PDB file of C-alpha atoms in Angstrom:
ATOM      1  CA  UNK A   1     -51.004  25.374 158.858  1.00  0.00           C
ATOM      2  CA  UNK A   2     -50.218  22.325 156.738  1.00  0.00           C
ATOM      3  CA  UNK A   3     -50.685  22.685 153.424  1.00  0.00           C
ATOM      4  CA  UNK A   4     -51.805  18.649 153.340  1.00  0.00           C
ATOM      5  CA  UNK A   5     -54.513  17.938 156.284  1.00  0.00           C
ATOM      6  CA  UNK A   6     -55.062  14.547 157.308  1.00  0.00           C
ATOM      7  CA  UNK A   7     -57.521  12.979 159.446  1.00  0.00           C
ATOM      8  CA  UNK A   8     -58.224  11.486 161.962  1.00  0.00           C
ATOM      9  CA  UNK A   9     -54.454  11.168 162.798  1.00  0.00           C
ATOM     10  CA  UNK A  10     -55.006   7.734 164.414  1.00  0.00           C
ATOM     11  CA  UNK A  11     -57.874   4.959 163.852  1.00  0.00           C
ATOM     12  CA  UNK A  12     -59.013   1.864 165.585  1.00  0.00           C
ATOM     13  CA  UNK A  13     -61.781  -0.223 163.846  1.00  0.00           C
ATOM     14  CA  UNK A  14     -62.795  -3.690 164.000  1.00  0.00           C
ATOM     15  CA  UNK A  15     -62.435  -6.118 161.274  1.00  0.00           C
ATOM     16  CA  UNK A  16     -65.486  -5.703 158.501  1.00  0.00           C
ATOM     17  CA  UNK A  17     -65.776  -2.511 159.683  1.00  0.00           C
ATOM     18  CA  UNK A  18     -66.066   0.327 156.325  1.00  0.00           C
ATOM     19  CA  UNK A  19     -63.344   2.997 156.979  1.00  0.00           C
ATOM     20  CA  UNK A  20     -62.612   6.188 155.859  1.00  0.00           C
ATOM     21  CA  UNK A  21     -59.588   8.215 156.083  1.00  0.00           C
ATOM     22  CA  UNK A  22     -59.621  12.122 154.927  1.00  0.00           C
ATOM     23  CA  UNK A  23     -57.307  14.661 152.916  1.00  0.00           C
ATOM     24  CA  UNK A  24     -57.701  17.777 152.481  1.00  0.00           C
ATOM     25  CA  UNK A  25     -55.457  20.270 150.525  1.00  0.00           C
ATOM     26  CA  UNK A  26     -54.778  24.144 150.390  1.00  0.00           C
ATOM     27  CA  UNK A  27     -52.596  24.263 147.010  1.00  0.00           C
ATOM     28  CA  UNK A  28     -53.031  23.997 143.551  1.00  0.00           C
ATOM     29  CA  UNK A  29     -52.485  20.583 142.197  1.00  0.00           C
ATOM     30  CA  UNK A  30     -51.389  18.109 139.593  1.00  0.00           C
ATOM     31  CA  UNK A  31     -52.454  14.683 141.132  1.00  0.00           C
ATOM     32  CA  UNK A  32     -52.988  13.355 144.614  1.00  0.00           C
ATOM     33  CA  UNK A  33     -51.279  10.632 145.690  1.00  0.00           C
ATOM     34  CA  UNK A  34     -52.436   7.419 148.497  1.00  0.00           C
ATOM     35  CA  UNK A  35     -49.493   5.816 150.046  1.00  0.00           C
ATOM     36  CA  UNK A  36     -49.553   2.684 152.225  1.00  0.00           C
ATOM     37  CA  UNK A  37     -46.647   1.559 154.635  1.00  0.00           C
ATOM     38  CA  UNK A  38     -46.926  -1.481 156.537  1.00  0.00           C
ATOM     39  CA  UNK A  39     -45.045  -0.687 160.475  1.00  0.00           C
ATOM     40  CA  UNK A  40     -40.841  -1.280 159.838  1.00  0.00           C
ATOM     41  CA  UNK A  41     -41.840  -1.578 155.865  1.00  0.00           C
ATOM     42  CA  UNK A  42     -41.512   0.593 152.939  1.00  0.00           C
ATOM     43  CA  UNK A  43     -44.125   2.760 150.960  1.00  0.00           C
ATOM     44  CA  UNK A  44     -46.382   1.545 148.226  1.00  0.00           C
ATOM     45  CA  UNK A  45     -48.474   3.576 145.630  1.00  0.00           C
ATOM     46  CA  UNK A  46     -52.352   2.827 146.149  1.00  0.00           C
ATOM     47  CA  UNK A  47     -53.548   5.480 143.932  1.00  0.00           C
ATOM     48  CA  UNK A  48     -52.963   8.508 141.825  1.00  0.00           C
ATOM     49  CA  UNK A  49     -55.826  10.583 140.615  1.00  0.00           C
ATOM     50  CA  UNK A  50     -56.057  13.700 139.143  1.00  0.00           C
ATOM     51  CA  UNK A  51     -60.461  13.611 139.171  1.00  0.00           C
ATOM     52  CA  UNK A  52     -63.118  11.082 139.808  1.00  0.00           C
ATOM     53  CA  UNK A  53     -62.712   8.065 141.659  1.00  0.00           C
ATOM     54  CA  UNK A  54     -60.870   4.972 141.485  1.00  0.00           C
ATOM     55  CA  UNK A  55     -60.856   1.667 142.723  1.00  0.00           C
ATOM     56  CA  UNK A  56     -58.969  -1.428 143.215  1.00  0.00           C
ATOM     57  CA  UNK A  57     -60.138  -4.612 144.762  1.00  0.00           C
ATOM     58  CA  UNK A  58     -61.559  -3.413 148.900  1.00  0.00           C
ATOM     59  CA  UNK A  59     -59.946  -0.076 148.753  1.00  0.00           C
ATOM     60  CA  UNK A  60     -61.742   3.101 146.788  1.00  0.00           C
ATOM     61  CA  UNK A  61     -60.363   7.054 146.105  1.00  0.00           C
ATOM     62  CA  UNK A  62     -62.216   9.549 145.563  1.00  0.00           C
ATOM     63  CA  UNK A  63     -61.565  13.254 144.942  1.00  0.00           C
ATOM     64  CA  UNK A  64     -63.244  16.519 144.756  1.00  0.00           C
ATOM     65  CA  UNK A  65     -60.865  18.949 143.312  1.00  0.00           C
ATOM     66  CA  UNK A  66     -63.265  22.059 143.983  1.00  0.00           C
ATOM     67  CA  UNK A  67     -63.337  21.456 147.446  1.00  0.00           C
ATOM     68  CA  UNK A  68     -59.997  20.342 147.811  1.00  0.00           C
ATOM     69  CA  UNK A  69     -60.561  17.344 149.219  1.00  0.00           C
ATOM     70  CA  UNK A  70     -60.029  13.474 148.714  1.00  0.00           C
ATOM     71  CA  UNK A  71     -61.208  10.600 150.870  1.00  0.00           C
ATOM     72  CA  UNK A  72     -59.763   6.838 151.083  1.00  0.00           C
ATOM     73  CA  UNK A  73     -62.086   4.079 151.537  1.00  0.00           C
ATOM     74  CA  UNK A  74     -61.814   0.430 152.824  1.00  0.00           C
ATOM     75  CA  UNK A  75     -64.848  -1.978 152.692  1.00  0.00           C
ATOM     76  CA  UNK A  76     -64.837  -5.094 154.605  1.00  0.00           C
ATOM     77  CA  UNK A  77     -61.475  -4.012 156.393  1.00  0.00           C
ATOM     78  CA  UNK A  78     -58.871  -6.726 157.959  1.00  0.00           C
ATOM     79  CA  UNK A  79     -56.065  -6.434 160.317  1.00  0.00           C
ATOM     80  CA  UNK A  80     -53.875  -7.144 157.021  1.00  0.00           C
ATOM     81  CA  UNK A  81     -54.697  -3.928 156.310  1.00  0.00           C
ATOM     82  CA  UNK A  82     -53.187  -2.313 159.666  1.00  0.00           C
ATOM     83  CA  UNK A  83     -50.399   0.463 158.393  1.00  0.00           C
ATOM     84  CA  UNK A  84     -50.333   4.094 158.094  1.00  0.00           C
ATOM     85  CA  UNK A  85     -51.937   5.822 154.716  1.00  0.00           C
ATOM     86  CA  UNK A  86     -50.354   8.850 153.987  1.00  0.00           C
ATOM     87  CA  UNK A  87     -51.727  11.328 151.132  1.00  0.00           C
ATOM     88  CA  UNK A  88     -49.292  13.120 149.051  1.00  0.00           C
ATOM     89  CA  UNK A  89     -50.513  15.726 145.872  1.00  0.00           C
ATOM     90  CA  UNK A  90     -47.688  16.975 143.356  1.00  0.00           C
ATOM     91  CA  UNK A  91     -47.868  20.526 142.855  1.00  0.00           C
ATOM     92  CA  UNK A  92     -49.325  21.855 139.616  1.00  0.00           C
ATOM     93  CA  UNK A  93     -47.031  23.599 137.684  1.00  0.00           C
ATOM     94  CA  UNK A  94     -43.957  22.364 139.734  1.00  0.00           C
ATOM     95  CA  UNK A  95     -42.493  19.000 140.229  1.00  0.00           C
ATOM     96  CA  UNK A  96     -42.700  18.885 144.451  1.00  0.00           C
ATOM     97  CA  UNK A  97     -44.463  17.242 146.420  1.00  0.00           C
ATOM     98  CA  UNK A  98     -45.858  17.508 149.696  1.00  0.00           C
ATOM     99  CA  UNK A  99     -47.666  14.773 152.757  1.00  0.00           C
ATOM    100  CA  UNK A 100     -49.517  14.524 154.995  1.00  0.00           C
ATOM    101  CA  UNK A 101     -48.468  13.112 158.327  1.00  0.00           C
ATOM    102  CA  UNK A 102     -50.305  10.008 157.569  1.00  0.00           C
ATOM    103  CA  UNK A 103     -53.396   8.339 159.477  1.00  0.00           C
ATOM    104  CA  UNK A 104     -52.393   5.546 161.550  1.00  0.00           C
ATOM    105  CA  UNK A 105     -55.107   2.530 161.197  1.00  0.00           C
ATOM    106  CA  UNK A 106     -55.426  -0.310 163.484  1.00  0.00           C
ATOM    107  CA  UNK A 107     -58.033  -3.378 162.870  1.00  0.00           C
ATOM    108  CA  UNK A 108     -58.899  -5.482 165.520  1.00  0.00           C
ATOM    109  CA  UNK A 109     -59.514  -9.169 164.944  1.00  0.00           C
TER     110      UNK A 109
ATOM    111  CA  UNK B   1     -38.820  -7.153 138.612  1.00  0.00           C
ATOM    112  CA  UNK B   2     -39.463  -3.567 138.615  1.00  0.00           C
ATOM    113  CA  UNK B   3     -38.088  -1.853 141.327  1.00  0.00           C
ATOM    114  CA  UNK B   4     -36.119   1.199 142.992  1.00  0.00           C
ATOM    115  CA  UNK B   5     -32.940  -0.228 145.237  1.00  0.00           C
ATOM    116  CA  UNK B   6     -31.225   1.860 147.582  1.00  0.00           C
ATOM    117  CA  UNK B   7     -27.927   1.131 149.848  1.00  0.00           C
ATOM    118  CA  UNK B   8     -26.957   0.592 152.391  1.00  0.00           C
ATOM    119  CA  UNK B   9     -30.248  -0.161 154.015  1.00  0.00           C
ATOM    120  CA  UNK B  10     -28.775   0.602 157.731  1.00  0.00           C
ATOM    121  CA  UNK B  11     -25.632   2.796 158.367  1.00  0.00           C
ATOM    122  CA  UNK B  12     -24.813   4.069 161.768  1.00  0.00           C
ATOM    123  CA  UNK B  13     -21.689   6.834 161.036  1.00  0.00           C
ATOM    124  CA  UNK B  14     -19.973   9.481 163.207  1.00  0.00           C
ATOM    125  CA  UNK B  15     -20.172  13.053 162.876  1.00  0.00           C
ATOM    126  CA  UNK B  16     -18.017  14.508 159.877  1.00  0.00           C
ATOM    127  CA  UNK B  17     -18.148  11.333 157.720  1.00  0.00           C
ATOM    128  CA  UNK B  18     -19.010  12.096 154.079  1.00  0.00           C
ATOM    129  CA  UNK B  19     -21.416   9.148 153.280  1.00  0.00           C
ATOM    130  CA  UNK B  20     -23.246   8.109 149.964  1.00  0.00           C
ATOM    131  CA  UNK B  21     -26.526   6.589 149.820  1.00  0.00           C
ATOM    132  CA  UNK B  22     -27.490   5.108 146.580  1.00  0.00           C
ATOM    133  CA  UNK B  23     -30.500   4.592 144.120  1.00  0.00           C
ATOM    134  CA  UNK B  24     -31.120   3.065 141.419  1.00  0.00           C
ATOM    135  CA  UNK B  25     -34.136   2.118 139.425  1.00  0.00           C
ATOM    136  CA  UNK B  26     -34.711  -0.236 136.430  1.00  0.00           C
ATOM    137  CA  UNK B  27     -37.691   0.998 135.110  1.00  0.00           C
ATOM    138  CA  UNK B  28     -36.772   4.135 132.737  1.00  0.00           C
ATOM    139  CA  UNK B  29     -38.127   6.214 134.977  1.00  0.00           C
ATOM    140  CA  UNK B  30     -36.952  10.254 134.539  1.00  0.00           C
ATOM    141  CA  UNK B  31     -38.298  11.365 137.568  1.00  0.00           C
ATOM    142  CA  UNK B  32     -36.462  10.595 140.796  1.00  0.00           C
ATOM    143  CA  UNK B  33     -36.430  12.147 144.404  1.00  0.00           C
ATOM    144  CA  UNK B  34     -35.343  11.629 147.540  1.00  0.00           C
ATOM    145  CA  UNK B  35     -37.110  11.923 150.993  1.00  0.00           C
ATOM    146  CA  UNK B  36     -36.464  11.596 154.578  1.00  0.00           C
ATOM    147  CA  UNK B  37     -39.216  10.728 157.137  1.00  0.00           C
ATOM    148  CA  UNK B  38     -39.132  11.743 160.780  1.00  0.00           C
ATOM    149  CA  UNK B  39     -41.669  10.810 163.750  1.00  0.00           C
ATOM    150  CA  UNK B  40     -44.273  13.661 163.973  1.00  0.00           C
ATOM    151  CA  UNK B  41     -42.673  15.562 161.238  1.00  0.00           C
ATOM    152  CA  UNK B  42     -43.859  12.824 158.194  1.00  0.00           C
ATOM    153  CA  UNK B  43     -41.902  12.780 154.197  1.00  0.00           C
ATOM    154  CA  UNK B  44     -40.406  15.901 153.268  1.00  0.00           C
ATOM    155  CA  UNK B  45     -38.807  16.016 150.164  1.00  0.00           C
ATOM    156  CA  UNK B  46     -35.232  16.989 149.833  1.00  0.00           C
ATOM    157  CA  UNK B  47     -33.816  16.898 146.162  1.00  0.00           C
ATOM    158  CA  UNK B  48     -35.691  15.573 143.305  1.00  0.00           C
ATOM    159  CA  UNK B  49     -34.632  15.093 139.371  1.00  0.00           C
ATOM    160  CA  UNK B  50     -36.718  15.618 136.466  1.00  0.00           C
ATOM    161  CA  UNK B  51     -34.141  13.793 134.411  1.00  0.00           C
ATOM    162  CA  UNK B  52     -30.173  13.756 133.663  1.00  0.00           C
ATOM    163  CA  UNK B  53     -28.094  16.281 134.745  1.00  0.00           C
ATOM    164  CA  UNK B  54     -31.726  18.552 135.928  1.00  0.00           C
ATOM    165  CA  UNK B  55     -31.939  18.271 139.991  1.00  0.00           C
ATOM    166  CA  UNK B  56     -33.718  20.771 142.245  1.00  0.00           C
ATOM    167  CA  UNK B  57     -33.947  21.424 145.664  1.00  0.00           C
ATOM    168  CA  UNK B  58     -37.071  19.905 147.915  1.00  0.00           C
ATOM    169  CA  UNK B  59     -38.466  21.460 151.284  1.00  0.00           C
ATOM    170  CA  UNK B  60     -34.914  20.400 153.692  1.00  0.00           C
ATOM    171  CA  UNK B  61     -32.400  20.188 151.437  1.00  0.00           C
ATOM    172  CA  UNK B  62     -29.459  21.446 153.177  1.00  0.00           C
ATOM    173  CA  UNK B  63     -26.726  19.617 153.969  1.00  0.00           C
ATOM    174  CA  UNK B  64     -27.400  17.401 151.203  1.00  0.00           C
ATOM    175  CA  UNK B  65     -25.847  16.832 147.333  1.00  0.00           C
ATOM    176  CA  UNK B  66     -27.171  14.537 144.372  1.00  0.00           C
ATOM    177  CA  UNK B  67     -26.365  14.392 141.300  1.00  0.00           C
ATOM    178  CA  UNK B  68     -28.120  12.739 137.830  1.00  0.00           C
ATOM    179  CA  UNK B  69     -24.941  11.471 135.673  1.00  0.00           C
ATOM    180  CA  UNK B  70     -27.355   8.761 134.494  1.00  0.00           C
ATOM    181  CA  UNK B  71     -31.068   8.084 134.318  1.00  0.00           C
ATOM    182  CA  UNK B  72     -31.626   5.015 136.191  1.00  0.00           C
ATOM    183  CA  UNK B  73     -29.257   6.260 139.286  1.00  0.00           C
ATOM    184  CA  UNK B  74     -30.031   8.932 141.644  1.00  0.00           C
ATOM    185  CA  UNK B  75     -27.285   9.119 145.050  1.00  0.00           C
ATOM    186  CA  UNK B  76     -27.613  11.290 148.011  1.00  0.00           C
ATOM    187  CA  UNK B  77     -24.735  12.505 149.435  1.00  0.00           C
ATOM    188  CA  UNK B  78     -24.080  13.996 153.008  1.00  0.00           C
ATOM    189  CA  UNK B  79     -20.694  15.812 152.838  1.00  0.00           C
ATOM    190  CA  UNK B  80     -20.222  16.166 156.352  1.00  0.00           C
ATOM    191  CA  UNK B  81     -23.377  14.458 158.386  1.00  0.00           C
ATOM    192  CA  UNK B  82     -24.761  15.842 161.223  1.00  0.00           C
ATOM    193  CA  UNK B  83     -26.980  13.981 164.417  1.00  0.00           C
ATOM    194  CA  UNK B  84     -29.805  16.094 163.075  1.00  0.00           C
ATOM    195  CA  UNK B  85     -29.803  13.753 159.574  1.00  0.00           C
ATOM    196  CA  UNK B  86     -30.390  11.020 161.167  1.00  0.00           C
ATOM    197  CA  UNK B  87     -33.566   9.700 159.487  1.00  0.00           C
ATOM    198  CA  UNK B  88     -35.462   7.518 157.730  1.00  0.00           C
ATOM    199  CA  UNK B  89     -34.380   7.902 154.169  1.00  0.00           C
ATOM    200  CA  UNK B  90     -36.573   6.863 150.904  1.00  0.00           C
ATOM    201  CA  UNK B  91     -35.641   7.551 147.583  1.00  0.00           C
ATOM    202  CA  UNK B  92     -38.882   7.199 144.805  1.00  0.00           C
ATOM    203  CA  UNK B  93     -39.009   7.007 140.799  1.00  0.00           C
ATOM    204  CA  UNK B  94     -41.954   7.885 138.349  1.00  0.00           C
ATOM    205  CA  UNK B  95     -42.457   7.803 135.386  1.00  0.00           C
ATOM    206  CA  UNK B  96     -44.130  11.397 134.135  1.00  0.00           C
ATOM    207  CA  UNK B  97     -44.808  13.145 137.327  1.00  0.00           C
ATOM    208  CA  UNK B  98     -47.736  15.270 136.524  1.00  0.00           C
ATOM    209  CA  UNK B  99     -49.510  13.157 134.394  1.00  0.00           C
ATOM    210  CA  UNK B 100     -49.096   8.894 134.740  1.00  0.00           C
ATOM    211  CA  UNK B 101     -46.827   9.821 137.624  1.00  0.00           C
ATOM    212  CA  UNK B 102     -47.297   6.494 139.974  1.00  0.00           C
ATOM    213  CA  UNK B 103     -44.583   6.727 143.100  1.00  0.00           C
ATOM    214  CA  UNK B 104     -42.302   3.522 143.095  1.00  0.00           C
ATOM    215  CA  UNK B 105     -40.435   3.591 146.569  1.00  0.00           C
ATOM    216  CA  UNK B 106     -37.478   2.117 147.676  1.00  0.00           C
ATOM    217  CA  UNK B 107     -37.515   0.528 150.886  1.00  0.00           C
ATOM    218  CA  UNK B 108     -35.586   3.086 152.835  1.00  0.00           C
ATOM    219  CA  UNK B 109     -32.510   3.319 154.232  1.00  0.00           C
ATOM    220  CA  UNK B 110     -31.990   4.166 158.216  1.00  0.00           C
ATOM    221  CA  UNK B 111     -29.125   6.213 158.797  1.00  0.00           C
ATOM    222  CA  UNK B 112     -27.726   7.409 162.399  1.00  0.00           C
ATOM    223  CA  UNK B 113     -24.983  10.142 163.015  1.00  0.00           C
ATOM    224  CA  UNK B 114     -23.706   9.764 166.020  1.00  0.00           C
TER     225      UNK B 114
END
């Protein structure tokens, strides 16, 4: 078993459509990480959080370290924001970290 | 422009090679790490660096070197590269890792052993 769960692996939505992409964890951790890369780009840094819920402009990340879990939001989605988000937490105590496989997300015109 | 810069962004190479692949970032970061992504397999983490001349070893990091001489450059180094390294390679900075620890990415370098 993966130690970093994401799902649903794959996602087609269309545009205006609120989505919501899932993480769930089986290790202690620092911080949990949302990554965004665009198909044949690199890898940007959406979020970090360590508690609580963040937000920035359409997208919002929440986490419920309890239940080992953290969910990524998009309101009013739009095929600019077509990539694959991948979740990534940094180990507590230790300086690795570990992904998901990433959730692939498709929005239809 | 802050940023993390690695080289060469494509290399195809032959079995046997030794090959460098460099990074370098101008934002004082002391963490740095390097990663390789594969289809169906996702980023695994194969050295990272806490700061000069203090590396560790990731989840795959065999047939793989770095070293930290200085803080803003981190190379990988395949001493002898197999087919099986040929990947999708990104190297990241940060600033603090557990704390204000935001990922900067390069933007990968594709490498095939042939």
């Amino acid at each position: 078993k993966n130690e970093v769960e994401q799902s649903p692996q794959n996602l087609t939505a269309q545009e205006g459509e609120f989505i919501t992409i899932n993480c769930s964890y089986s290790v202690g951790i620092s911080a949990l990480h949302w990554l965004q890369q665009h198909p044949g780009g690199g890898i940007v840094s959406l979020f970090m959080l360590s508690s609580g819920k963040k937000k920035h402009g359409r997208l919002i990340a929440t986490i419920n370290i309890q239940e080992k879990h953290s969910s990524l939001h998009i309101t009013a989605s739009h095929p600019r924001d077509s990539a694959v988000y991948i979740c990534a937490v940094s180990i507590y105590r230790d300086d690795k970290i570990i992904f998901g496989k990433g959730t692939r997300l498709h929005i239809l015109p | 422009e802050a940023q993390v810069t690695q080289n060469p962004r494509y290399l195809i190479t032959v079995t046997g090679k030794k090959l460098t692949v460099t990074c370098s970032q101008n934002m004082n970061h002391e963490y740095m790490s390097w990663y390789r992504q594969d289809p169906g397999l996702g980023l695994r983490q194969i050295y990272y660096s806490m700061n000069v001349e203090v590396t560790d070893k990731g989840d795959v990091p065999e047939g793989y070197k770095v070293s930290r001489k200085e803080k803003r450059n981190f190379p990988l180094i395949l001493e002898s590269p197999s087919p099986n390294q040929t990947s999708l390679y990104f190297c990241a900075s940060s600033r603090r890792l557990s704390n204000t620890g935001e990922l900067f990415f390069g933007e990968g370098s594709r490498l095939t052993v042939l």
